[in-house]
PDB file of C-alpha atoms and ligand atoms in Angstrom:
ATOM      1  CA  MET Z  95     121.629  68.713  76.853  1.00 98.00           C
ATOM      2  CA  LYS Z  96     122.510  72.458  77.651  1.00 98.00           C
ATOM      3  CA  ILE Z  97     122.407  73.739  81.302  1.00 98.00           C
ATOM      4  CA  LEU Z  98     121.777  77.493  81.473  1.00 98.00           C
ATOM      5  CA  HIS Z  99     121.384  79.736  84.333  1.00 98.00           C
ATOM      6  CA  THR Z 100     120.726  83.114  82.827  1.00 98.00           C
ATOM      7  CA  ILE Z 101     117.807  84.583  80.745  1.00 98.00           C
ATOM      8  CA  GLN Z 102     120.232  85.728  78.199  1.00 98.00           C
ATOM      9  CA  ALA Z 103     122.010  82.351  77.544  1.00 98.00           C
ATOM     10  CA  LEU Z 104     118.493  80.714  77.302  1.00 98.00           C
ATOM     11  CA  ASN Z 105     117.363  83.493  74.846  1.00 97.00           C
ATOM     12  CA  THR Z 106     120.451  82.769  72.711  1.00 98.00           C
ATOM     13  CA  GLN Z 107     119.873  79.301  72.855  1.00 98.00           C
ATOM     14  CA  LEU Z 108     116.171  79.259  71.682  1.00 98.00           C
ATOM     15  CA  ALA Z 109     116.770  81.726  68.953  1.00 97.00           C
ATOM     16  CA  GLN Z 110     117.572  79.181  66.390  1.00 97.00           C
ATOM     17  CA  PRO Z 111     114.881  76.739  66.954  1.00 97.00           C
ATOM     18  CA  ARG Z 112     112.340  79.394  67.115  1.00 96.00           C
ATOM     19  CA  LYS Z 113     113.460  80.733  63.895  1.00 96.00           C
ATOM     20  CA  GLU Z 114     113.049  77.266  62.446  1.00 97.00           C
ATOM     21  CA  GLY Z 115     109.579  77.095  63.838  1.00 97.00           C
ATOM     22  CA  LEU Z 116     110.313  74.305  65.998  1.00 98.00           C
ATOM     23  CA  LYS Z 117     107.686  73.540  68.734  1.00 98.00           C
ATOM     24  CA  ILE Z 118     109.039  74.324  72.410  1.00 98.00           C
ATOM     25  CA  GLY Z 119     107.648  72.557  75.463  1.00 98.00           C
ATOM     26  CA  LEU Z 120     108.121  73.790  78.869  1.00 99.00           C
ATOM     27  CA  VAL Z 121     108.040  71.708  82.006  1.00 99.00           C
ATOM     28  CA  PRO Z 122     108.324  73.803  84.937  1.00 98.00           C
ATOM     29  CA  THR Z 123     109.635  72.206  88.129  1.00 98.00           C
ATOM     30  CA  MET Z 124     111.328  72.917  91.676  1.00 97.00           C
ATOM     31  CA  GLY Z 125     113.770  70.132  91.113  1.00 97.00           C
ATOM     32  CA  ALA Z 126     114.132  67.153  93.599  1.00 96.00           C
ATOM     33  CA  LEU Z 127     113.162  65.304  90.346  1.00 98.00           C
ATOM     34  CA  HIS Z 128     111.183  61.899  90.421  1.00 98.00           C
ATOM     35  CA  GLN Z 129     109.392  59.833  87.989  1.00 98.00           C
ATOM     36  CA  GLY Z 130     106.175  62.030  88.334  1.00 98.00           C
ATOM     37  CA  HIS Z 131     108.297  64.945  86.669  1.00 98.00           C
ATOM     38  CA  ILE Z 132     109.826  62.664  84.137  1.00 98.00           C
ATOM     39  CA  SER Z 133     106.146  61.572  83.109  1.00 98.00           C
ATOM     40  CA  LEU Z 134     105.701  65.347  82.086  1.00 98.00           C
ATOM     41  CA  VAL Z 135     108.972  65.239  80.134  1.00 98.00           C
ATOM     42  CA  LYS Z 136     107.685  62.048  78.622  1.00 98.00           C
ATOM     43  CA  ALA Z 137     104.649  63.737  77.633  1.00 98.00           C
ATOM     44  CA  ALA Z 138     106.470  66.640  76.241  1.00 98.00           C
ATOM     45  CA  LYS Z 139     108.932  64.617  74.059  1.00 98.00           C
ATOM     46  CA  LYS Z 140     105.900  63.213  72.327  1.00 98.00           C
ATOM     47  CA  GLN Z 141     104.386  66.385  71.547  1.00 98.00           C
ATOM     48  CA  VAL Z 142     107.439  68.958  70.978  1.00 98.00           C
ATOM     49  CA  ASP Z 143     110.479  69.278  69.279  1.00 98.00           C
ATOM     50  CA  ILE Z 144     112.615  71.009  72.224  1.00 98.00           C
ATOM     51  CA  VAL Z 145     111.878  69.906  75.673  1.00 98.00           C
ATOM     52  CA  LEU Z 146     112.907  72.858  78.127  1.00 98.00           C
ATOM     53  CA  VAL Z 147     112.832  71.982  81.732  1.00 98.00           C
ATOM     54  CA  SER Z 148     113.044  74.789  84.295  1.00 98.00           C
ATOM     55  CA  ILE Z 149     114.612  73.916  87.929  1.00 98.00           C
ATOM     56  CA  PHE Z 150     113.664  76.733  90.184  1.00 98.00           C
ATOM     57  CA  VAL Z 151     112.850  76.602  93.990  1.00 97.00           C
ATOM     58  CA  ASN Z 152     110.526  79.685  93.829  1.00 97.00           C
ATOM     59  CA  PRO Z 153     110.684  81.608  97.188  1.00 96.00           C
ATOM     60  CA  THR Z 154     107.830  83.740  96.675  1.00 94.00           C
ATOM     61  CA  GLN Z 155     105.254  80.711  96.785  1.00 94.00           C
ATOM     62  CA  PHE Z 156     106.639  79.506 100.113  1.00 93.00           C
ATOM     63  CA  ASN Z 157     104.421  80.958 102.800  1.00 87.00           C
ATOM     64  CA  ASN Z 158     106.445  79.092 105.340  1.00 89.00           C
ATOM     65  CA  PRO Z 159     110.166  80.018 105.680  1.00 91.00           C
ATOM     66  CA  GLU Z 160     110.977  76.870 107.270  1.00 91.00           C
ATOM     67  CA  ASP Z 161     109.358  74.676 104.455  1.00 89.00           C
ATOM     68  CA  LEU Z 162     111.489  76.658 101.925  1.00 93.00           C
ATOM     69  CA  LYS Z 163     114.824  75.856 103.728  1.00 93.00           C
ATOM     70  CA  ALA Z 164     113.884  72.285 104.064  1.00 90.00           C
ATOM     71  CA  TYR Z 165     112.817  71.990 100.588  1.00 92.00           C
ATOM     72  CA  PRO Z 166     115.245  69.366  98.874  1.00 92.00           C
ATOM     73  CA  ARG Z 167     117.725  70.420  96.182  1.00 94.00           C
ATOM     74  CA  THR Z 168     119.441  67.642  94.348  1.00 96.00           C
ATOM     75  CA  ILE Z 169     120.582  69.606  91.126  1.00 96.00           C
ATOM     76  CA  GLU Z 170     123.454  67.079  90.418  1.00 97.00           C
ATOM     77  CA  GLU Z 171     120.785  64.054  90.308  1.00 97.00           C
ATOM     78  CA  ASP Z 172     118.192  66.068  88.790  1.00 98.00           C
ATOM     79  CA  THR Z 173     120.369  66.862  85.667  1.00 98.00           C
ATOM     80  CA  ALA Z 174     121.404  63.361  85.553  1.00 98.00           C
ATOM     81  CA  LEU Z 175     117.614  62.005  85.467  1.00 98.00           C
ATOM     82  CA  LEU Z 176     117.072  64.897  82.734  1.00 98.00           C
ATOM     83  CA  LEU Z 177     119.869  63.819  80.532  1.00 98.00           C
ATOM     84  CA  GLU Z 178     118.712  60.205  80.517  1.00 98.00           C
ATOM     85  CA  ALA Z 179     115.266  61.265  79.731  1.00 98.00           C
ATOM     86  CA  GLY Z 180     116.355  62.977  76.544  1.00 98.00           C
ATOM     87  CA  VAL Z 181     115.721  66.771  77.702  1.00 98.00           C
ATOM     88  CA  ASP Z 182     117.189  69.364  75.463  1.00 98.00           C
ATOM     89  CA  ILE Z 183     117.321  72.338  77.791  1.00 98.00           C
ATOM     90  CA  VAL Z 184     117.524  72.633  81.648  1.00 98.00           C
ATOM     91  CA  PHE Z 185     116.889  76.205  82.580  1.00 98.00           C
ATOM     92  CA  ALA Z 186     117.977  76.666  86.403  1.00 98.00           C
ATOM     93  CA  PRO Z 187     118.331  80.178  87.499  1.00 98.00           C
ATOM     94  CA  GLU Z 188     119.219  81.734  90.651  1.00 97.00           C
ATOM     95  CA  ALA Z 189     116.625  83.663  92.652  1.00 96.00           C
ATOM     96  CA  GLU Z 190     118.620  86.969  91.811  1.00 97.00           C
ATOM     97  CA  GLU Z 191     117.985  86.036  88.035  1.00 98.00           C
ATOM     98  CA  MET Z 192     114.403  85.688  88.412  1.00 98.00           C
ATOM     99  CA  TYR Z 193     113.951  88.426  91.045  1.00 98.00           C
ATOM    100  CA  PRO Z 194     116.660  91.159  90.762  1.00 97.00           C
ATOM    101  CA  LEU Z 195     114.043  93.248  92.774  1.00 96.00           C
ATOM    102  CA  ALA Z 196     111.246  91.756  94.953  1.00 93.00           C
ATOM    103  CA  PRO Z 197     108.257  91.831  92.445  1.00 94.00           C
ATOM    104  CA  MET Z 198     105.430  94.423  93.005  1.00 94.00           C
ATOM    105  CA  LEU Z 199     102.881  92.712  90.910  1.00 95.00           C
ATOM    106  CA  LYS Z 200     100.179  90.612  92.873  1.00 96.00           C
ATOM    107  CA  PHE Z 201      97.809  88.142  91.520  1.00 97.00           C
ATOM    108  CA  ASP Z 202      94.486  87.772  93.240  1.00 97.00           C
ATOM    109  CA  PHE Z 203      92.901  84.588  91.764  1.00 98.00           C
ATOM    110  CA  GLY Z 204      89.553  85.180  93.742  1.00 97.00           C
ATOM    111  CA  TYR Z 205      87.582  82.167  94.914  1.00 97.00           C
ATOM    112  CA  LEU Z 206      90.156  79.697  93.139  1.00 98.00           C
ATOM    113  CA  GLU Z 207      92.517  80.729  95.564  1.00 97.00           C
ATOM    114  CA  SER Z 208      90.222  80.986  98.880  1.00 97.00           C
ATOM    115  CA  ILE Z 209      89.815  77.326  99.408  1.00 97.00           C
ATOM    116  CA  LEU Z 210      91.896  74.077  99.755  1.00 98.00           C
ATOM    117  CA  GLU Z 211      95.651  74.907  99.513  1.00 98.00           C
ATOM    118  CA  GLY Z 212      94.907  78.654  99.035  1.00 97.00           C
ATOM    119  CA  ALA Z 213      93.121  78.657 102.652  1.00 97.00           C
ATOM    120  CA  PHE Z 214      96.100  77.007 104.315  1.00 97.00           C
ATOM    121  CA  ARG Z 215      98.978  78.661 102.393  1.00 96.00           C
ATOM    122  CA  PRO Z 216      98.020  82.418 101.921  1.00 95.00           C
ATOM    123  CA  GLY Z 217     100.053  83.951  99.075  1.00 95.00           C
ATOM    124  CA  HIS Z 218     101.215  80.566  97.617  1.00 97.00           C
ATOM    125  CA  PHE Z 219      99.179  80.925  94.371  1.00 98.00           C
ATOM    126  CA  ASN Z 220     100.226  84.617  94.076  1.00 98.00           C
ATOM    127  CA  GLY Z 221     103.909  83.313  94.172  1.00 97.00           C
ATOM    128  CA  VAL Z 222     102.843  80.763  91.663  1.00 98.00           C
ATOM    129  CA  GLY Z 223     101.026  83.208  89.406  1.00 98.00           C
ATOM    130  CA  VAL Z 224     104.246  85.358  89.288  1.00 98.00           C
ATOM    131  CA  VAL Z 225     106.811  82.729  88.694  1.00 98.00           C
ATOM    132  CA  VAL Z 226     104.977  80.723  86.011  1.00 98.00           C
ATOM    133  CA  SER Z 227     103.963  83.879  84.153  1.00 98.00           C
ATOM    134  CA  LYS Z 228     107.516  85.022  84.339  1.00 98.00           C
ATOM    135  CA  LEU Z 229     108.677  81.484  83.076  1.00 98.00           C
ATOM    136  CA  PHE Z 230     105.903  81.997  80.195  1.00 98.00           C
ATOM    137  CA  ASN Z 231     107.360  85.006  79.061  1.00 98.00           C
ATOM    138  CA  ILE Z 232     110.903  84.257  79.332  1.00 98.00           C
ATOM    139  CA  THR Z 233     110.646  81.022  77.570  1.00 98.00           C
ATOM    140  CA  MET Z 234     107.541  81.497  75.316  1.00 97.00           C
ATOM    141  CA  PRO Z 235     106.660  77.927  75.031  1.00 98.00           C
ATOM    142  CA  ASP Z 236     103.941  76.431  72.512  1.00 98.00           C
ATOM    143  CA  PHE Z 237     103.178  73.903  75.118  1.00 98.00           C
ATOM    144  CA  ALA Z 238     103.436  73.731  78.928  1.00 99.00           C
ATOM    145  CA  PHE Z 239     103.289  70.647  80.922  1.00 99.00           C
ATOM    146  CA  PHE Z 240     101.726  70.445  84.342  1.00 98.00           C
ATOM    147  CA  GLY Z 241     100.592  67.487  86.913  1.00 98.00           C
ATOM    148  CA  GLN Z 242      97.220  66.626  87.897  1.00 98.00           C
ATOM    149  CA  LYS Z 243      98.813  65.977  91.279  1.00 98.00           C
ATOM    150  CA  ASP Z 244      98.490  69.997  91.902  1.00 98.00           C
ATOM    151  CA  LEU Z 245      94.939  70.086  90.752  1.00 98.00           C
ATOM    152  CA  GLN Z 246      94.178  73.625  92.325  1.00 98.00           C
ATOM    153  CA  GLN Z 247      97.373  74.952  90.469  1.00 98.00           C
ATOM    154  CA  VAL Z 248      96.145  73.498  87.270  1.00 98.00           C
ATOM    155  CA  ALA Z 249      92.693  75.462  87.577  1.00 98.00           C
ATOM    156  CA  ILE Z 250      94.527  78.445  88.591  1.00 98.00           C
ATOM    157  CA  ILE Z 251      97.090  78.463  85.755  1.00 98.00           C
ATOM    158  CA  ARG Z 252      94.234  77.441  83.156  1.00 98.00           C
ATOM    159  CA  LYS Z 253      92.383  80.763  84.352  1.00 98.00           C
ATOM    160  CA  MET Z 254      95.675  82.877  84.072  1.00 98.00           C
ATOM    161  CA  VAL Z 255      96.356  81.622  80.499  1.00 98.00           C
ATOM    162  CA  GLU Z 256      92.887  82.532  79.779  1.00 98.00           C
ATOM    163  CA  ASP Z 257      92.855  85.779  81.412  1.00 98.00           C
ATOM    164  CA  LEU Z 258      96.433  86.954  80.058  1.00 98.00           C
ATOM    165  CA  SER Z 259      96.149  85.635  76.489  1.00 98.00           C
ATOM    166  CA  PHE Z 260      99.337  83.309  76.869  1.00 98.00           C
ATOM    167  CA  GLN Z 261      99.850  81.994  73.560  1.00 98.00           C
ATOM    168  CA  LEU Z 262     100.253  78.267  74.530  1.00 98.00           C
ATOM    169  CA  GLU Z 263      98.613  75.149  75.166  1.00 98.00           C
ATOM    170  CA  LEU Z 264      98.477  73.525  78.724  1.00 98.00           C
ATOM    171  CA  VAL Z 265      98.904  69.691  78.791  1.00 98.00           C
ATOM    172  CA  ILE Z 266      97.872  67.882  82.054  1.00 98.00           C
ATOM    173  CA  VAL Z 267      99.368  64.826  82.924  1.00 98.00           C
ATOM    174  CA  PRO Z 268      98.118  62.050  85.269  1.00 98.00           C
ATOM    175  CA  THR Z 269      99.547  61.602  88.724  1.00 98.00           C
ATOM    176  CA  VAL Z 270     102.438  58.852  89.100  1.00 98.00           C
ATOM    177  CA  ARG Z 271     102.121  56.869  92.307  1.00 98.00           C
ATOM    178  CA  GLU Z 272     104.253  54.558  94.204  1.00 98.00           C
ATOM    179  CA  GLU Z 273     103.134  50.775  93.983  1.00 97.00           C
ATOM    180  CA  ASP Z 274     101.282  51.279  97.281  1.00 97.00           C
ATOM    181  CA  GLY Z 275      99.226  54.394  96.104  1.00 98.00           C
ATOM    182  CA  LEU Z 276     101.391  57.254  97.646  1.00 98.00           C
ATOM    183  CA  ALA Z 277     101.584  60.021  95.021  1.00 98.00           C
ATOM    184  CA  LEU Z 278     105.229  60.764  94.078  1.00 98.00           C
ATOM    185  CA  SER Z 279     106.324  64.030  95.486  1.00 98.00           C
ATOM    186  CA  SER Z 280     109.699  65.860  96.113  1.00 96.00           C
ATOM    187  CA  ARG Z 281     108.879  66.089  99.768  1.00 95.00           C
ATOM    188  CA  ASN Z 282     108.443  62.121 100.141  1.00 97.00           C
ATOM    189  CA  ARG Z 283     112.273  61.946 100.726  1.00 95.00           C
ATOM    190  CA  ARG Z 284     111.884  63.891 103.708  1.00 95.00           C
ATOM    191  CA  LEU Z 285     109.687  61.474 105.350  1.00 97.00           C
ATOM    192  CA  SER Z 286     111.178  59.127 108.202  1.00 97.00           C
ATOM    193  CA  MET Z 287     110.689  55.323 107.434  1.00 97.00           C
ATOM    194  CA  GLU Z 288     107.749  55.316 110.130  1.00 98.00           C
ATOM    195  CA  ASP Z 289     106.235  58.321 108.269  1.00 98.00           C
ATOM    196  CA  ARG Z 290     106.554  56.808 104.961  1.00 98.00           C
ATOM    197  CA  ALA Z 291     104.336  53.981 106.203  1.00 98.00           C
ATOM    198  CA  LYS Z 292     101.683  56.651 107.710  1.00 98.00           C
ATOM    199  CA  ALA Z 293     101.650  58.727 104.249  1.00 98.00           C
ATOM    200  CA  ILE Z 294      99.496  56.154 102.331  1.00 98.00           C
ATOM    201  CA  LEU Z 295      96.688  57.034 104.618  1.00 98.00           C
ATOM    202  CA  LEU Z 296      95.910  60.028 102.182  1.00 98.00           C
ATOM    203  CA  SER Z 297      95.755  57.981  99.001  1.00 98.00           C
ATOM    204  CA  GLN Z 298      93.994  55.075 100.851  1.00 98.00           C
ATOM    205  CA  GLN Z 299      91.291  57.414 102.101  1.00 98.00           C
ATOM    206  CA  LEU Z 300      90.862  59.023  98.515  1.00 98.00           C
ATOM    207  CA  ARG Z 301      90.379  55.556  97.047  1.00 98.00           C
ATOM    208  CA  GLU Z 302      88.022  54.558  99.819  1.00 98.00           C
ATOM    209  CA  ALA Z 303      85.865  57.597  99.770  1.00 98.00           C
ATOM    210  CA  ARG Z 304      85.701  57.429  95.775  1.00 97.00           C
ATOM    211  CA  VAL Z 305      84.389  53.756  96.147  1.00 97.00           C
ATOM    212  CA  GLU Z 306      81.723  54.739  98.773  1.00 96.00           C
ATOM    213  CA  LEU Z 307      80.664  57.763  96.817  1.00 94.00           C
ATOM    214  CA  LEU Z 308      80.060  55.778  93.901  1.00 94.00           C
ATOM    215  CA  ALA Z 309      78.002  53.438  95.859  1.00 94.00           C
ATOM    216  CA  GLY Z 310      75.705  56.209  96.818  1.00 91.00           C
ATOM    217  CA  ARG Z 311      76.636  56.614 100.294  1.00 93.00           C
ATOM    218  CA  SER Z 312      76.164  60.142 101.842  1.00 91.00           C
ATOM    219  CA  TRP Z 313      79.301  62.583 101.384  1.00 93.00           C
ATOM    220  CA  PHE Z 314      78.684  64.058 104.756  1.00 91.00           C
ATOM    221  CA  ASP Z 315      78.974  60.644 106.544  1.00 94.00           C
ATOM    222  CA  ILE Z 316      82.023  59.699 104.244  1.00 96.00           C
ATOM    223  CA  GLN Z 317      83.834  62.999 105.168  1.00 97.00           C
ATOM    224  CA  ILE Z 318      83.199  62.602 108.950  1.00 97.00           C
ATOM    225  CA  GLU Z 319      84.439  59.024 109.028  1.00 98.00           C
ATOM    226  CA  VAL Z 320      87.535  59.988 106.942  1.00 98.00           C
ATOM    227  CA  THR Z 321      88.369  62.860 109.306  1.00 98.00           C
ATOM    228  CA  HIS Z 322      87.856  60.383 112.225  1.00 98.00           C
ATOM    229  CA  LYS Z 323      90.565  57.902 110.568  1.00 98.00           C
ATOM    230  CA  PHE Z 324      92.777  61.028 110.286  1.00 98.00           C
ATOM    231  CA  ASP Z 325      92.253  61.634 113.935  1.00 98.00           C
ATOM    232  CA  GLN Z 326      93.172  57.984 114.798  1.00 97.00           C
ATOM    233  CA  CYS Z 327      96.556  57.933 113.250  1.00 97.00           C
ATOM    234  CA  SER Z 328      99.213  59.799 115.573  1.00 96.00           C
ATOM    235  CA  GLY Z 329     101.479  61.903 113.823  1.00 96.00           C
ATOM    236  CA  VAL Z 330      99.148  62.649 111.066  1.00 98.00           C
ATOM    237  CA  ARG Z 331      97.267  65.993 110.789  1.00 98.00           C
ATOM    238  CA  LEU Z 332      94.363  66.505 108.197  1.00 98.00           C
ATOM    239  CA  GLU Z 333      93.902  69.921 106.808  1.00 98.00           C
ATOM    240  CA  TYR Z 334      91.301  69.204 104.604  1.00 98.00           C
ATOM    241  CA  PHE Z 335      89.353  66.277 102.787  1.00 98.00           C
ATOM    242  CA  GLU Z 336      87.019  67.888 100.322  1.00 97.00           C
ATOM    243  CA  LEU Z 337      85.114  66.906  97.033  1.00 96.00           C
ATOM    244  CA  VAL Z 338      85.224  69.617  94.449  1.00 96.00           C
ATOM    245  CA  LYS Z 339      84.261  70.224  90.899  1.00 94.00           C
ATOM    246  CA  THR Z 340      87.482  69.441  89.125  1.00 95.00           C
ATOM    247  CA  ASN Z 341      87.485  72.448  86.876  1.00 93.00           C
ATOM    248  CA  SER Z 342      85.765  75.230  88.740  1.00 94.00           C
ATOM    249  CA  LEU Z 343      86.635  73.897  92.237  1.00 96.00           C
ATOM    250  CA  GLU Z 344      83.190  74.453  93.505  1.00 94.00           C
ATOM    251  CA  ILE Z 345      82.857  72.488  96.787  1.00 94.00           C
ATOM    252  CA  ALA Z 346      80.294  69.848  97.128  1.00 92.00           C
ATOM    253  CA  SER Z 347      78.285  70.268 100.300  1.00 82.00           C
ATOM    254  CA  GLU Z 348      75.448  67.885 101.502  1.00 71.00           C
ATOM    255  CA  ALA Z 349      72.987  70.391 100.312  1.00 69.00           C
ATOM    256  CA  ASN Z 350      73.993  70.123  96.673  1.00 74.00           C
ATOM    257  CA  ILE Z 351      75.404  66.619  96.427  1.00 76.00           C
ATOM    258  CA  GLU Z 352      72.106  65.653  94.817  1.00 71.00           C
ATOM    259  CA  GLN Z 353      72.818  67.596  91.824  1.00 72.00           C
ATOM    260  CA  VAL Z 354      76.251  66.520  91.920  1.00 77.00           C
ATOM    261  CA  ASP Z 355      77.445  64.717  88.771  1.00 87.00           C
ATOM    262  CA  LEU Z 356      80.188  62.470  90.159  1.00 91.00           C
ATOM    263  CA  LYS Z 357      82.167  62.023  86.990  1.00 92.00           C
ATOM    264  CA  ASN Z 358      83.152  65.946  87.073  1.00 93.00           C
ATOM    265  CA  TYR Z 359      84.353  65.844  90.819  1.00 95.00           C
ATOM    266  CA  SER Z 360      87.561  65.278  92.155  1.00 97.00           C
ATOM    267  CA  LEU Z 361      88.422  64.395  95.910  1.00 98.00           C
ATOM    268  CA  CYS Z 362      91.241  66.607  97.352  1.00 98.00           C
ATOM    269  CA  THR Z 363      93.211  66.438 100.671  1.00 98.00           C
ATOM    270  CA  ALA Z 364      96.314  67.868 102.431  1.00 98.00           C
ATOM    271  CA  ALA Z 365      97.780  66.477 105.517  1.00 98.00           C
ATOM    272  CA  PHE Z 366     100.958  66.947 107.621  1.00 98.00           C
ATOM    273  CA  VAL Z 367     102.675  63.451 108.165  1.00 98.00           C
ATOM    274  CA  GLY Z 368     105.256  64.423 110.876  1.00 97.00           C
ATOM    275  CA  ASP Z 369     106.502  67.754 109.629  1.00 95.00           C
ATOM    276  CA  VAL Z 370     106.100  67.022 106.050  1.00 96.00           C
ATOM    277  CA  ARG Z 371     102.942  68.377 104.246  1.00 96.00           C
ATOM    278  CA  LEU Z 372     101.523  66.374 101.619  1.00 98.00           C
ATOM    279  CA  ILE Z 373      98.669  66.878  99.082  1.00 98.00           C
ATOM    280  CA  ASP Z 374      96.881  64.469  96.787  1.00 98.00           C
ATOM    281  CA  ASN Z 375      93.781  64.238  94.837  1.00 98.00           C
ATOM    282  CA  LEU Z 376      91.724  61.564  92.939  1.00 98.00           C
ATOM    283  CA  PRO Z 377      89.123  62.385  90.159  1.00 97.00           C
ATOM    284  CA  ILE Z 378      85.924  60.289  90.577  1.00 95.00           C
TER     285      ILE Z 378
HETATM  286  P1  LIG E 446     106.991  70.736  91.768  1.00 52.96           P
HETATM  287  O1  LIG E 446     108.548  70.095  91.333  1.00 52.96           O
HETATM  288  O2  LIG E 446     106.592  69.750  92.847  1.00 52.96           O
HETATM  289  O3  LIG E 446     106.692  71.935  91.640  1.00 52.96           O
HETATM  290  O4  LIG E 446     106.291  69.739  90.403  1.00 52.96           O
HETATM  291  C1  LIG E 446     106.606  70.382  88.998  1.00 52.96           C
HETATM  292  C2  LIG E 446     105.449  69.529  88.289  1.00 52.96           C
HETATM  293  O5  LIG E 446     105.577  68.278  88.221  1.00 52.96           O
HETATM  294  C3  LIG E 446     104.155  70.228  88.550  1.00 52.96           C
HETATM  295  O6  LIG E 446     103.372  70.394  87.464  1.00 52.96           O
HETATM  296  C4  LIG E 446     103.415  68.985  89.293  1.00 52.96           C
HETATM  297  O7  LIG E 446     102.083  68.954  89.337  1.00 52.96           O
HETATM  298  C5  LIG E 446     104.112  67.819  88.533  1.00 52.96           C
HETATM  299  N1  LIG E 446     103.952  66.527  89.597  1.00 52.96           N
HETATM  300  C6  LIG E 446     104.620  66.401  90.738  1.00 52.96           C
HETATM  301  N2  LIG E 446     104.505  65.243  91.510  1.00 52.96           N
HETATM  302  C7  LIG E 446     103.814  64.571  90.274  1.00 52.96           C
HETATM  303  C8  LIG E 446     103.290  63.230  90.163  1.00 52.96           C
HETATM  304  N3  LIG E 446     103.553  62.309  91.190  1.00 52.96           N
HETATM  305  N4  LIG E 446     102.976  62.697  88.950  1.00 52.96           N
HETATM  306  C9  LIG E 446     102.758  63.747  88.050  1.00 52.96           C
HETATM  307  N5  LIG E 446     103.253  65.066  88.028  1.00 52.96           N
HETATM  308  C10 LIG E 446     103.737  65.409  89.252  1.00 52.96           C
END
């Protein structure tokens, strides 16, 4: 497994496989890897000849400087995990390599970034758009692998690939969870023991809401009840709990719920557990 830090070294490494027409798969990550990331690597290994994992804690997608500072960095453990998973190349650039100067280009994803994460993290998806398009241009992959865990990110990158005619195929991998339902996340390692126990509220409420929706209960009532349950749990602060169309992210309201075909919808939530912000979602 090659570990490379510069774009030039990466280009040199990829020249031969490209010439031979080998299929390259990119798995973009911010490190602090867990089995969720490894499931993307496994999906890539099934589909491509060369698996390339990028590790880059992208400063431009953090709207909160404290969150950027606190983001876990575990490069040694990460590379050991990736070696074991059979990855071919790790691309781990420093910020100066990716951004010799602050980027001037700005992405505006319109409605797609006006809701959910976009509403609570202004500028986040601009940063995601810039870094993902840079990674696509640098690595020119045939396939790129993303997790369903970041459902809004998937919708945004899908639109960006279409708008900018990136010549690659996106592969979306289901969310990997702990046994009790908590979605794996790099941020989970920052949870205290007490907060770790509280963190199951997200996946638990998603599952309960799904059962109740399928049983025909009013979405309005479900949303109020879920909000109340979060309010009752001290140290947990709900940001949103919404039902959205999985592809367009159109938000279901009581007014349009009659026309909603539940199988095209997903429940999405974000909450602070202590000072750790977690997100999760569940397709109906
Ligand atoms: P991150 O390092 O958090 O930027 O995540 C890198 C990629 O891994 C993204 O495409 C995420 O959606 C995906 N990912 C993160 N957590 C999980 C998970 N629990 N299951 C599946 N994919 C995940």
